[in-house]
Amino acid sequence: MLFYPKGGWMRAASYVSHRLRRLPDSPERIAKGIGAGICISFTPLFGLHFLGAALIAWLVRGNILASLLATFFGNPLTFPIIFAASTELGSVLLGAPEALHLSQLTMAFGQATGELSANFWALVSGSPLHWERFFRFFHEVFLPYLLGGLVAGSVAGVIGYFVSLPLIRAYQARRRKKMRERFERVRQQKAVQLSGERDS
């Protein structure tokens, strides 16, 4: 999520929260979907977060729409924290000497993308292919980020599930109560109206 939403991130967060609360599904399935969306946001699978969130939600029998909305957890405000947690953990798990800084990550992604693009045109023009930067990017950047992101994202997803579950339950219970009260008011108004018509 590297775009800036119309109205700002606070308004976008409020909209996502509103939509999540009003989803017509059980609190457990919605919370599972939220966990799935948060989990995939920790990975470097940019452009595939929606697909990944939907797949995880389907596997854990969560709400797929909730998982798509929850991918907004990965945004420019949280991205530096997500990147630091994922790459640091991935580097430790793989025994890498040290994790990259955010500026180095951006440069590495740019170089890998540039090399992929150059190789695509090389296939058309018959020029020699070069994969050195891409393979170095995969082993030194992508793999630690992916591994650390899956572990950190799984932990964050479980936390998101247990935090959101009671909130969704409380909201749905309050909403059902309001609907019952509204129905009862309408029923009483109709009863009074019918009583008045019979008396007249």
Coordinates of C-alpha atoms in Angstrom, one line a residue:
M1 CA 0.0 0.0 0.0
L2 CA 2.3 2.7 -1.2
F3 CA -0.3 5.2 -2.3
Y4 CA -1.8 8.1 -0.4
P5 CA -5.6 7.7 0.0
K6 CA -7.9 10.6 -0.7
G7 CA -8.8 12.2 2.6
G8 CA -5.6 11.0 4.4
W9 CA -4.7 7.9 6.3
M10 CA -6.8 8.6 9.4
R11 CA -9.9 8.8 7.3
A12 CA -8.9 5.6 5.4
A13 CA -8.3 3.8 8.7
S14 CA -11.7 5.0 10.0
Y15 CA -13.4 3.7 6.8
V16 CA -11.7 0.3 7.1
S17 CA -12.6 0.0 10.7
H18 CA -16.2 0.9 10.0
R19 CA -16.4 -1.7 7.1
L20 CA -14.8 -4.4 9.3
R21 CA -17.3 -3.9 12.1
R22 CA -20.3 -4.1 9.8
L23 CA -19.3 -7.2 7.9
P24 CA -22.2 -9.8 7.9
D25 CA -20.3 -12.7 9.3
S26 CA -19.4 -14.3 12.7
P27 CA -16.9 -12.4 14.9
E28 CA -14.5 -15.5 14.7
R29 CA -14.4 -15.5 10.9
I30 CA -14.0 -11.7 10.7
A31 CA -11.2 -11.8 13.3
K32 CA -9.5 -14.6 11.4
G33 CA -9.6 -12.5 8.2
I34 CA -8.1 -9.6 10.0
G35 CA -5.3 -11.8 11.3
A36 CA -4.7 -13.0 7.7
G37 CA -4.5 -9.5 6.3
I38 CA -2.1 -8.4 9.0
C39 CA 0.1 -11.4 8.5
I40 CA 0.6 -11.0 4.8
S41 CA 1.4 -7.3 5.3
F42 CA 4.7 -8.3 6.9
T43 CA 6.0 -9.9 3.7
P44 CA 7.8 -8.4 0.7
L45 CA 5.2 -9.8 -1.7
F46 CA 4.2 -6.3 -2.9
G47 CA 1.4 -6.4 -5.4
L48 CA 0.3 -9.8 -4.1
H49 CA -0.9 -8.8 -0.6
F50 CA -4.6 -9.0 -1.6
L51 CA -4.1 -12.5 -3.2
G52 CA -2.0 -13.7 -0.2
A53 CA -4.5 -12.4 2.3
A54 CA -7.4 -14.0 0.6
L55 CA -5.5 -17.3 0.4
I56 CA -4.6 -17.3 4.1
A57 CA -8.2 -16.4 5.0
W58 CA -9.5 -19.2 2.9
L59 CA -7.1 -21.7 4.5
V60 CA -8.1 -20.7 8.1
R61 CA -11.8 -20.3 7.2
G62 CA -11.7 -16.6 7.8
N63 CA -13.7 -13.8 6.1
I64 CA -11.9 -13.0 2.8
L65 CA -13.2 -9.4 2.6
A66 CA -12.0 -8.8 6.1
S67 CA -8.5 -10.1 5.1
L68 CA -8.4 -7.7 2.1
L69 CA -9.4 -4.7 4.3
A70 CA -6.8 -5.7 6.9
T71 CA -4.0 -5.4 4.4
F72 CA -4.2 -1.7 5.0
F73 CA -2.2 -2.5 8.2
G74 CA 0.7 -2.3 5.8
N75 CA 1.0 1.4 4.9
P76 CA 3.7 4.1 4.8
L77 CA 3.2 4.8 8.5
T78 CA 3.8 1.2 9.6
F79 CA 6.1 0.1 6.8
P80 CA 9.4 1.1 8.5
I81 CA 8.4 -0.9 11.6
I82 CA 7.3 -3.9 9.6
F83 CA 10.5 -3.8 7.5
A84 CA 12.8 -3.5 10.5
A85 CA 11.1 -6.3 12.4
S86 CA 11.0 -8.6 9.4
T87 CA 14.5 -8.1 8.1
E88 CA 16.1 -8.2 11.5
L89 CA 14.4 -11.4 12.4
G90 CA 15.0 -13.0 9.0
S91 CA 18.7 -12.1 9.2
V92 CA 19.0 -13.7 12.7
L93 CA 17.2 -16.8 11.5
L94 CA 19.4 -17.2 8.5
G95 CA 22.6 -16.2 10.3
A96 CA 23.2 -13.2 8.1
P97 CA 25.8 -10.7 9.3
E98 CA 23.4 -7.7 9.6
A99 CA 20.0 -6.5 8.2
L100 CA 19.7 -3.8 5.6
H101 CA 18.5 -0.2 6.4
L102 CA 15.3 1.1 4.8
S103 CA 17.2 3.2 2.2
Q104 CA 19.3 0.1 1.3
L105 CA 16.1 -2.0 0.9
T106 CA 14.6 0.6 -1.5
M107 CA 17.8 0.7 -3.5
A108 CA 18.0 -3.1 -3.7
F109 CA 14.4 -3.4 -4.9
G110 CA 15.0 -0.8 -7.5
Q111 CA 18.2 -2.5 -8.8
A112 CA 16.5 -5.9 -8.9
T113 CA 13.5 -4.5 -10.8
G114 CA 15.9 -2.7 -13.2
E115 CA 17.8 -5.9 -13.9
L116 CA 14.5 -7.8 -14.5
S117 CA 13.4 -5.1 -16.9
A118 CA 16.7 -5.1 -18.7
N119 CA 16.7 -8.9 -19.1
F120 CA 13.2 -8.8 -20.5
W121 CA 14.3 -6.4 -23.2
A122 CA 17.5 -8.5 -23.7
L123 CA 15.2 -11.5 -24.6
V124 CA 13.6 -9.4 -27.3
S125 CA 16.8 -7.9 -28.7
G126 CA 19.1 -10.9 -28.2
S127 CA 21.5 -9.2 -25.8
P128 CA 23.2 -11.2 -23.1
L129 CA 21.3 -11.7 -19.8
H130 CA 22.6 -10.6 -16.5
W131 CA 21.3 -12.1 -13.2
E132 CA 24.0 -11.2 -10.7
R133 CA 22.1 -8.3 -9.0
F134 CA 18.8 -10.3 -9.0
F135 CA 20.3 -13.4 -7.3
R136 CA 22.2 -11.2 -4.8
F137 CA 19.0 -9.4 -4.1
F138 CA 17.1 -12.7 -3.6
H139 CA 19.6 -14.1 -1.1
E140 CA 20.6 -11.0 0.8
V141 CA 17.3 -9.0 0.8
F142 CA 14.2 -10.9 -0.3
L143 CA 14.8 -14.2 1.5
P144 CA 15.5 -12.7 4.9
Y145 CA 12.6 -10.3 4.5
L146 CA 10.2 -13.1 3.5
L147 CA 11.3 -15.5 6.3
G148 CA 11.3 -12.9 9.0
G149 CA 8.0 -11.4 7.7
L150 CA 6.3 -14.8 7.8
V151 CA 7.3 -15.4 11.4
A152 CA 6.7 -11.8 12.6
G153 CA 3.5 -11.6 10.5
S154 CA 2.2 -14.8 12.0
V155 CA 2.7 -13.5 15.5
A156 CA 1.2 -10.1 14.6
G157 CA -1.8 -11.9 12.9
V158 CA -2.5 -14.0 16.0
I159 CA -2.3 -10.8 18.2
G160 CA -4.7 -9.1 15.7
Y161 CA -7.1 -12.0 15.9
F162 CA -7.3 -12.0 19.7
V163 CA -7.4 -8.1 19.9
S164 CA -10.2 -7.8 17.3
L165 CA -12.3 -10.7 18.3
P166 CA -13.8 -9.2 21.6
L167 CA -14.2 -5.8 19.9
I168 CA -16.2 -7.3 17.0
R169 CA -18.3 -9.4 19.4
A170 CA -19.1 -6.3 21.5
Y171 CA -19.9 -4.2 18.5
Q172 CA -22.2 -6.9 17.0
A173 CA -24.0 -7.4 20.3
R174 CA -24.5 -3.6 20.7
R175 CA -25.8 -3.4 17.1
R176 CA -28.2 -6.3 17.6
K177 CA -29.5 -4.6 20.8
K178 CA -30.1 -1.3 19.0
M179 CA -31.9 -3.1 16.2
R180 CA -34.2 -4.8 18.7
E181 CA -34.8 -1.5 20.5
R182 CA -35.7 0.2 17.2
F183 CA -38.0 -2.7 16.2
E184 CA -39.7 -2.5 19.6
R185 CA -40.2 1.3 19.2
V186 CA -41.7 0.8 15.8
R187 CA -44.0 -2.0 17.1
Q188 CA -45.2 0.1 20.0
Q189 CA -45.8 3.1 17.7
K190 CA -47.9 0.9 15.4
A191 CA -49.8 -0.6 18.3
V192 CA -50.6 2.9 19.6
Q193 CA -51.7 4.0 16.1
L194 CA -54.0 1.0 15.7
S195 CA -55.4 1.5 19.1
G196 CA -56.2 5.2 18.2
E197 CA -57.8 4.1 14.9
R198 CA -60.1 1.7 16.8
D199 CA -61.1 4.3 19.4
S200 CA -62.0 6.9 16.7

